XYZ file of C-alpha atoms in Angstrom:
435
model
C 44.617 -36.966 1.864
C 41.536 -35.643 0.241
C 38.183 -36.784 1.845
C 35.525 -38.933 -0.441
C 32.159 -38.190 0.252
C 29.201 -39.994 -1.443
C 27.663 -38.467 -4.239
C 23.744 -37.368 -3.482
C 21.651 -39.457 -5.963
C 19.260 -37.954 -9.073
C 16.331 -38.862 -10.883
C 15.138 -37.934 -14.138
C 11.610 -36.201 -14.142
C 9.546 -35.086 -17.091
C 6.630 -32.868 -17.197
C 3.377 -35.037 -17.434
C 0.667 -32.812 -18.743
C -2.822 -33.243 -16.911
C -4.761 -31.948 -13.963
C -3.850 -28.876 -12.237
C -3.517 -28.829 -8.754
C -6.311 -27.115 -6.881
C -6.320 -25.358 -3.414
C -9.656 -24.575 -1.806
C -10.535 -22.051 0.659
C -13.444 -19.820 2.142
C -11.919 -17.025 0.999
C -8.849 -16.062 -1.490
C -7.422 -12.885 -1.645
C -5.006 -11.255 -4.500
C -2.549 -8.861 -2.990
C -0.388 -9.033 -0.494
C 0.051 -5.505 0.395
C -0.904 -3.950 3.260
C -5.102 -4.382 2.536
C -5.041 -7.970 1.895
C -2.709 -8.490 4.390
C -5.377 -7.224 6.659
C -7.939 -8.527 5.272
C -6.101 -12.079 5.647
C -5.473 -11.583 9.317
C -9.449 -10.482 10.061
C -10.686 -13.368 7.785
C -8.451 -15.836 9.667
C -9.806 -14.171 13.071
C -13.126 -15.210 12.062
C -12.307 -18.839 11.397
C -12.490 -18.466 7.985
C -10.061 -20.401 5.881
C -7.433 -18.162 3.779
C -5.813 -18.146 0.806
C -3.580 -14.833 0.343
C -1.705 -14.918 -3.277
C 0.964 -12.385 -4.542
C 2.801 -12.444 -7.639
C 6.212 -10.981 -5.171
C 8.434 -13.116 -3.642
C 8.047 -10.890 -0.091
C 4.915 -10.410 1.428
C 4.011 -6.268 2.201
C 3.889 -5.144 -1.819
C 4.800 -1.496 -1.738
C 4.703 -1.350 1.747
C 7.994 -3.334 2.315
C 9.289 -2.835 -0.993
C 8.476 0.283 -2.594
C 10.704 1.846 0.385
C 7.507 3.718 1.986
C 8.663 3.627 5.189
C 6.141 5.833 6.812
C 2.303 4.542 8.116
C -0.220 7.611 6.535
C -3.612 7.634 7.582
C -3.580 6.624 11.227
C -4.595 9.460 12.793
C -6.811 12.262 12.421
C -5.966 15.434 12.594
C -5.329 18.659 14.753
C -2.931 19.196 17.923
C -4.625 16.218 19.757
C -4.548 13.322 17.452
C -5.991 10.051 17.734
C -6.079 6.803 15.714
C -8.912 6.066 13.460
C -7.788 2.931 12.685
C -7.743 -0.649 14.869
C -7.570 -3.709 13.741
C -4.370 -5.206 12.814
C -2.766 -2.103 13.295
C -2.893 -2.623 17.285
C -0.735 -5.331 17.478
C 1.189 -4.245 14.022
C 1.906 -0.896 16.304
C 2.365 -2.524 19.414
C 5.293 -5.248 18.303
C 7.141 -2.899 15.805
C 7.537 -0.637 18.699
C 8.463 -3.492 20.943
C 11.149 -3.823 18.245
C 12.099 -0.535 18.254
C 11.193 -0.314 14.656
C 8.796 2.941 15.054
C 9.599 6.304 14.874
C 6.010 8.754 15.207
C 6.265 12.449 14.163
C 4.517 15.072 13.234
C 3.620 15.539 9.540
C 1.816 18.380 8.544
C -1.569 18.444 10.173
C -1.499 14.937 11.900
C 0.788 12.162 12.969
C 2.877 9.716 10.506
C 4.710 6.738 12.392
C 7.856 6.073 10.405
C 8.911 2.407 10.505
C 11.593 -0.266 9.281
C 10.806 -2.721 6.345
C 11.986 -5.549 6.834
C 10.799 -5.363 10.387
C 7.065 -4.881 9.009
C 8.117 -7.654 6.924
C 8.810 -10.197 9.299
C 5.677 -9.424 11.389
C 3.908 -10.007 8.622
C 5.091 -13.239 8.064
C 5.036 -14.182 11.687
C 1.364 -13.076 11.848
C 0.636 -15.008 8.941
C 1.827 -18.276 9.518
C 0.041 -18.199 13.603
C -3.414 -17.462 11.865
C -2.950 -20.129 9.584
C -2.842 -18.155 6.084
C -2.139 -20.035 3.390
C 0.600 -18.189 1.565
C 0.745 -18.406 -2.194
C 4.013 -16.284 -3.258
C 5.608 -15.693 -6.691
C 1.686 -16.859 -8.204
C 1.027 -14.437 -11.395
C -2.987 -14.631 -12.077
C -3.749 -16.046 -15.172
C -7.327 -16.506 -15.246
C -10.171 -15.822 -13.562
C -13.142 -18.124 -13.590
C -16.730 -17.401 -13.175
C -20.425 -17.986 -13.207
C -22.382 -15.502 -13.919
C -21.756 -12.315 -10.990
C -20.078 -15.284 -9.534
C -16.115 -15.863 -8.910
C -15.276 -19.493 -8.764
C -12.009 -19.919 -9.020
C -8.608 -18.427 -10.078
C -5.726 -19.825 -12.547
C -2.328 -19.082 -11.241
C 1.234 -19.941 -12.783
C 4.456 -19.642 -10.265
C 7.829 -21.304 -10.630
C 6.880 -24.680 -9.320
C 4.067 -24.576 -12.284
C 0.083 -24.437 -12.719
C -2.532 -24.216 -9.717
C -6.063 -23.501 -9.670
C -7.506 -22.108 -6.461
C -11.297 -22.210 -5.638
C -12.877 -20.115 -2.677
C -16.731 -18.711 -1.689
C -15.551 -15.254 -1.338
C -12.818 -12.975 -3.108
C -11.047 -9.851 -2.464
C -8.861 -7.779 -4.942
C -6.138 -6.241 -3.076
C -4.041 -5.837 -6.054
C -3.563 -2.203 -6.204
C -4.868 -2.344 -10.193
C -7.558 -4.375 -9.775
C -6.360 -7.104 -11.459
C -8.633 -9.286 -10.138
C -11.606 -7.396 -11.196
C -10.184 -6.555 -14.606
C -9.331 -10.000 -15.521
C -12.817 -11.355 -14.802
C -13.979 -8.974 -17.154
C -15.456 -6.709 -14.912
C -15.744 -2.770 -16.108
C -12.860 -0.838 -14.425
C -11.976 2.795 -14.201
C -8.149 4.073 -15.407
C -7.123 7.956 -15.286
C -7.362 9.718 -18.179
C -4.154 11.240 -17.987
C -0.975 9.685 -15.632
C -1.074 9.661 -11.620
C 2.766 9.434 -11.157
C 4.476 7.378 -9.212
C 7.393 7.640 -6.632
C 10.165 5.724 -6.600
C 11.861 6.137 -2.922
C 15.337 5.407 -1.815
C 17.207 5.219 1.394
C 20.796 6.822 1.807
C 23.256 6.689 4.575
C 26.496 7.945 5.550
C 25.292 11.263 5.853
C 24.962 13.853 9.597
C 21.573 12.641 10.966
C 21.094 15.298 13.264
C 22.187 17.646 10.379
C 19.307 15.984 8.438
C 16.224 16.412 10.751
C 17.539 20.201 11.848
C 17.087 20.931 8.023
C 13.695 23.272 6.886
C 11.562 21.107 5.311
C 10.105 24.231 3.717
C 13.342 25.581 2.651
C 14.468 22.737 1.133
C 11.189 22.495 -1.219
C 12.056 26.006 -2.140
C 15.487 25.403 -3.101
C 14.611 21.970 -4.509
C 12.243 24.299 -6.856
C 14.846 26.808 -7.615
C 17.642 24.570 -8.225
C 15.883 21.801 -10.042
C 16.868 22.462 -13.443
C 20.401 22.746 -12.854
C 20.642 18.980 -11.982
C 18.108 17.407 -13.907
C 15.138 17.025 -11.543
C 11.622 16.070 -12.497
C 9.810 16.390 -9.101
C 10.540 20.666 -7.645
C 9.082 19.080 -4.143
C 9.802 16.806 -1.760
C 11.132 15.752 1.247
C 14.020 13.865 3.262
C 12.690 11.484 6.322
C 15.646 10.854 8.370
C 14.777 7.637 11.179
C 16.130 8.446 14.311
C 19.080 6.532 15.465
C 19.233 4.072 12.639
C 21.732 6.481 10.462
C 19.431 5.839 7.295
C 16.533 8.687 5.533
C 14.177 7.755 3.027
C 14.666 10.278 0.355
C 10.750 10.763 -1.216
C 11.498 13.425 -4.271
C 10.851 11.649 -7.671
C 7.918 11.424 -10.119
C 7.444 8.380 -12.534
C 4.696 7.657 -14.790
C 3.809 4.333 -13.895
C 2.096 2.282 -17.337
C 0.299 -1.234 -16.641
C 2.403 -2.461 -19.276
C 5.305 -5.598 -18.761
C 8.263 -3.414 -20.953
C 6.557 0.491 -19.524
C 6.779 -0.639 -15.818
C 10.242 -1.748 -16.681
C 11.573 1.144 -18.308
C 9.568 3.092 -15.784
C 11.800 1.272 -13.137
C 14.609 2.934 -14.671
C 13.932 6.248 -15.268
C 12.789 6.407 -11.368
C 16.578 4.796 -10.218
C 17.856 7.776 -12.928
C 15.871 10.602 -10.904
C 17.082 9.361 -7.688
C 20.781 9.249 -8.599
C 19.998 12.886 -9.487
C 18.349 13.762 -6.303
C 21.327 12.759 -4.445
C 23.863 14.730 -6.628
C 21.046 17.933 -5.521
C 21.238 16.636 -1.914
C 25.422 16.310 -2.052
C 25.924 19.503 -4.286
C 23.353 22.134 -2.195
C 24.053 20.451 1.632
C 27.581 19.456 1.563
C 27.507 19.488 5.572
C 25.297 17.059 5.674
C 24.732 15.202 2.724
C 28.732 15.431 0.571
C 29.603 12.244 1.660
C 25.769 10.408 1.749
C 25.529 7.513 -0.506
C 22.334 5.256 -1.833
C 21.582 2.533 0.731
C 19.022 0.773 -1.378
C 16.535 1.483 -4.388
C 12.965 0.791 -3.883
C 10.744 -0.828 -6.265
C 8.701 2.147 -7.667
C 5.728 3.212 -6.064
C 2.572 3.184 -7.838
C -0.326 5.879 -6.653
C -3.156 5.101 -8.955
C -3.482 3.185 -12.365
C -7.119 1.058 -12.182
C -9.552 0.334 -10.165
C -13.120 -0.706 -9.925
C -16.449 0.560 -11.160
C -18.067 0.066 -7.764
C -21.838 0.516 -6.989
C -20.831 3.275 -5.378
C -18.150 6.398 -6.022
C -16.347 8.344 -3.299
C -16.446 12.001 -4.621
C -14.108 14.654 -3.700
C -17.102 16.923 -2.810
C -18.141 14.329 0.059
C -14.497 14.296 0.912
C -14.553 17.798 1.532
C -17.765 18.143 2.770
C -17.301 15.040 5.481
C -20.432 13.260 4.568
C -21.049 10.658 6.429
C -23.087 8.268 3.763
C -25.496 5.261 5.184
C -23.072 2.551 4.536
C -19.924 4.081 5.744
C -17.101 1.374 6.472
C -14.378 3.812 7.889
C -13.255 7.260 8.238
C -10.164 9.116 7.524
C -8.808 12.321 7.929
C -5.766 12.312 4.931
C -5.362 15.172 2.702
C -6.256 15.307 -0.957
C -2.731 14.261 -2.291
C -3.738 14.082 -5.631
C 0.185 13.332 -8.209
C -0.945 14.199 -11.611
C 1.832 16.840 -12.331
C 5.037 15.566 -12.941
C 6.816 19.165 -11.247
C 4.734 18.723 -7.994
C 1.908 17.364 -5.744
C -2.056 18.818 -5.249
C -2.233 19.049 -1.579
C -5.531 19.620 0.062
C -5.389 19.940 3.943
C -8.294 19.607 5.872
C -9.315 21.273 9.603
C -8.824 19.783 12.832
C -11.824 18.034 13.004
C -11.942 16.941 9.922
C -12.886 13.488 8.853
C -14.555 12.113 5.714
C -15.655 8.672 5.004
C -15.899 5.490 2.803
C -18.902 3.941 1.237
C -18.524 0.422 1.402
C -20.518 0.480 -2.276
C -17.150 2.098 -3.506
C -15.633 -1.329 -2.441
C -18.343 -3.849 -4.651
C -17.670 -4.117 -8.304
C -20.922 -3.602 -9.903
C -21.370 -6.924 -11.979
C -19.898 -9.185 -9.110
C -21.248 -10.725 -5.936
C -19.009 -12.130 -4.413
C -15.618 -10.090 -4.558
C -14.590 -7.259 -2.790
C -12.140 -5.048 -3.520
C -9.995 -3.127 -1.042
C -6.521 -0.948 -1.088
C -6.354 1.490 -4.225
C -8.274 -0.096 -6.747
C -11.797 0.675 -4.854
C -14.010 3.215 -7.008
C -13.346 7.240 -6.065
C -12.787 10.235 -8.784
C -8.699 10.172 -9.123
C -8.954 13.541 -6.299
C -10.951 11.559 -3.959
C -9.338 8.586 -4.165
C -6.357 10.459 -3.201
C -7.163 10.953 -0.177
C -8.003 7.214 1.310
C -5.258 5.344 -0.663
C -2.757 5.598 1.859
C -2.074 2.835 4.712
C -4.384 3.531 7.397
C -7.447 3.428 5.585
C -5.954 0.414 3.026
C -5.878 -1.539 6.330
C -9.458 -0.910 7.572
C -10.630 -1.485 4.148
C -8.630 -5.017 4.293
C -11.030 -5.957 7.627
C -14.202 -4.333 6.010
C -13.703 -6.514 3.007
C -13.296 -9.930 5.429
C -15.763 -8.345 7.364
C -18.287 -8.566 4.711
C -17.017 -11.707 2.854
C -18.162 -13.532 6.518
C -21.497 -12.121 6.593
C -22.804 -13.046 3.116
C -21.076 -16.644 3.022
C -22.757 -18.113 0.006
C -24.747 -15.091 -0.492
C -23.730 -11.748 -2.361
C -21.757 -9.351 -0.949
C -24.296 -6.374 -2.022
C -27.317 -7.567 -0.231
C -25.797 -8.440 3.829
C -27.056 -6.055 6.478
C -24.994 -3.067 6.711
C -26.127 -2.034 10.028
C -24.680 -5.905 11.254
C -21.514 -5.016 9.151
C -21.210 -1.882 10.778
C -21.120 -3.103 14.070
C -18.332 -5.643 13.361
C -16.727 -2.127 12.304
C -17.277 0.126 15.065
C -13.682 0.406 16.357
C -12.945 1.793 12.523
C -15.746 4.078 13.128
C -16.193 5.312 16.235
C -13.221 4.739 18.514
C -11.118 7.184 19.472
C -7.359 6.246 21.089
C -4.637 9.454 21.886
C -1.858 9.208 19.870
């Protein structure tokens, strides 16, 4: 005899037009990648009320869902490493390695610490929700209000409708500097394509097979044998994690257009290249890879598209050179890995002791006062820029940006005392842990 079980009960709802609902804050931040993530965390340490928005449904952007998979920028360089950059990444390091969810190796001239997404994921959101962030998710920016050099507020639109959000301070951790852009402020965009990568995990393949390989001799083969299966990118390499029986395959270029329909098809063409890759990987390392298959696509990686006209630009001459300018905000030691060949990648090692450094005028829009930007879309030549786009530095940008917001409150961003600022930043600067 069939069970009856009361039916739940409905209402009928209509859409009243009116007031939008507004969330306040001390400071809002757009992106939800690894900078503003940072720079949410370091507000939040401060006391400061947050409000981090992302137009994703996952918090992380490319770093959780682009497939990265490896932290860049974390250490200098030479045969005795040590981290440049503190912050969030001490306890970010500390738990995913409590979670067995790091794997550090060498990488050319310094250290990369390989790691697992959706572990980074969920200490994100853990980390997150104990500061207190409010988390805006799925909220596309649709307007950006303003008085003068002033941000006051920002129109957003998300599934569950309109909401306004009002805060003293701003950062743009968008990656194109939305933010910036839509409030009308001048922005810088490449003359000619910085492509993109669109990386992809495989699996069922000999992992020990797969980290005995050449690295080397694989680029040289990848180069000789490109043609014959279809390739775009003639370098690139495998990343196999040890003991997890996945490799993040990194061996496509994609031009990556700010447009809705060009991002799309752009989506496409980088999901073509990397079913193409693995018929190269299967077809000239049958031993290990004949029988690998695609675990999962990443959402393509985007390098460099738009970002600010600051009051400052980095320069790749100061990157070379090391200068150390007046208002420097953190250092870095990463190479010039500058994309803007679709056949290969401008690399541009540095020495041992090597580190160069970031302005935090290359952070401050030049018409604004009270926004920040931090991640890729701060102000550097497309070479320079290059070379502090990657985690590490994205990160200590995220707490230079909080950093500063605290310090001028009410006032503007371009006028607080750098040498205070400086202080709060010493650990960025100056310290100095092993790897």
């Amino acid at each position: 005899m069939n069970k009856t079980y009361p039916i739940p009960a409905t209402r009928i709802v209509r859409h009243q037009p009116g007031a939008v609902p507004q969330l306040g804050a001390d400071i809002a931040i757009l992106g939800a990648g690894i900078a503003g993530i940072s720079a949410a965390l370091e507000a939040a340490r401060l006391g400061r009320s947050v409000i981090l928005i992302d137009a994703g449904a996952q918090l992380g952007g490319q770093s959780t869902q682009s497939l990265i998979g490896t932290f860049c920028g974390l250490y200098s360089n030479g045969p005795a490493p040590y981290r440049v950059v503190y912050g969030m990444a001490d306890a970010m390091l500390r738990d995913l390695r409590a979670m067995d969810a790091l794997a550090p190796r060498r990488g050319r001239n310094t250290v990369i610490v390989m790691y697992q997404e959706q572990a980074l994921a969920r200490w994100m959101e853990q980390a997150l929700a104990e500061a207190g962030v409010t988390l805006l998710l799925g909220s596309t920016l649709l307007a950006v209000h303003r008085s003068d050099a002033r941000i006051t507020g920002l129109s957003l639109a998300s599934r569950h409708g309109l909401l306004d959000v009002t805060a003293q301070g701003f950062v743009d951790a968008s990656g194109d500097a939305a933010l910036a852009f839509a409030a009308g402020f001048a922005c810088r965009e490449p003359a000619s394509p910085i492509m993109g990568t669109l990386m992809f995990s495989i699996e069922n393949f000999d992992e020990a097979g797969a980290m005995a390989l050449d690295r080397w001799a694989m680029q040289r083969r990848l180069a000789e044998q490109a043609t014959q299966y279809g390739l775009v990118r003639k370098d690139g390499f495998v990343f196999a994690f040890p003991g997890k029986g996945q490799a993040l395959v990194n061996m496509t270029h994609v031009q990556t257009p700010l447009d809705a329909a060009g991002h799309a098809l752009a989506q496409i063409e980088g999901r073509a290249q990397a079913d193409r890759v693995l018929a190269f990987l299967r077809g000239e390392y049958p031993l290990v890879f004949g029988a690998a298959r695609v675990r999962s696509y990443g959402l393509l990686g985007i390098r460099q598209t738009r970002w600010i006209c600051g009051r400052q630009q980095l320069a790749v001459a100061d990157v070379r050179a090391g200068t150390r300018p007046a208002d420097a905000v953190l250092r870095c030691s990463w190479p010039i890995e500058l994309h803007d060949r679709a056949d290969d990648v401008h690399w541009e090692e540095f020495g041992d002791d090597h580190l160069h450094y970031l302005p935090f005028g290359a952070m401050l829009p030049q018409e604004a006062e009270n926004l920040v930007a931090a991640g890729r879309c701060i102000d550097g030549d497309p070479a320079a820029l290059s070379s502090v786009r990657v985690m590490g530095p994205c990160i200590a940008m995220g707490a230079a940006a909080a950093q500063a917001l605290d310090l001028a409150g009410a006032g503007s961003v371009a006028q607080i005392d750098i040498a205070a600022l400086q202080t709060r930043l010493t650990d960025n600067l100056e310290r100095c842990d092993p790897a």
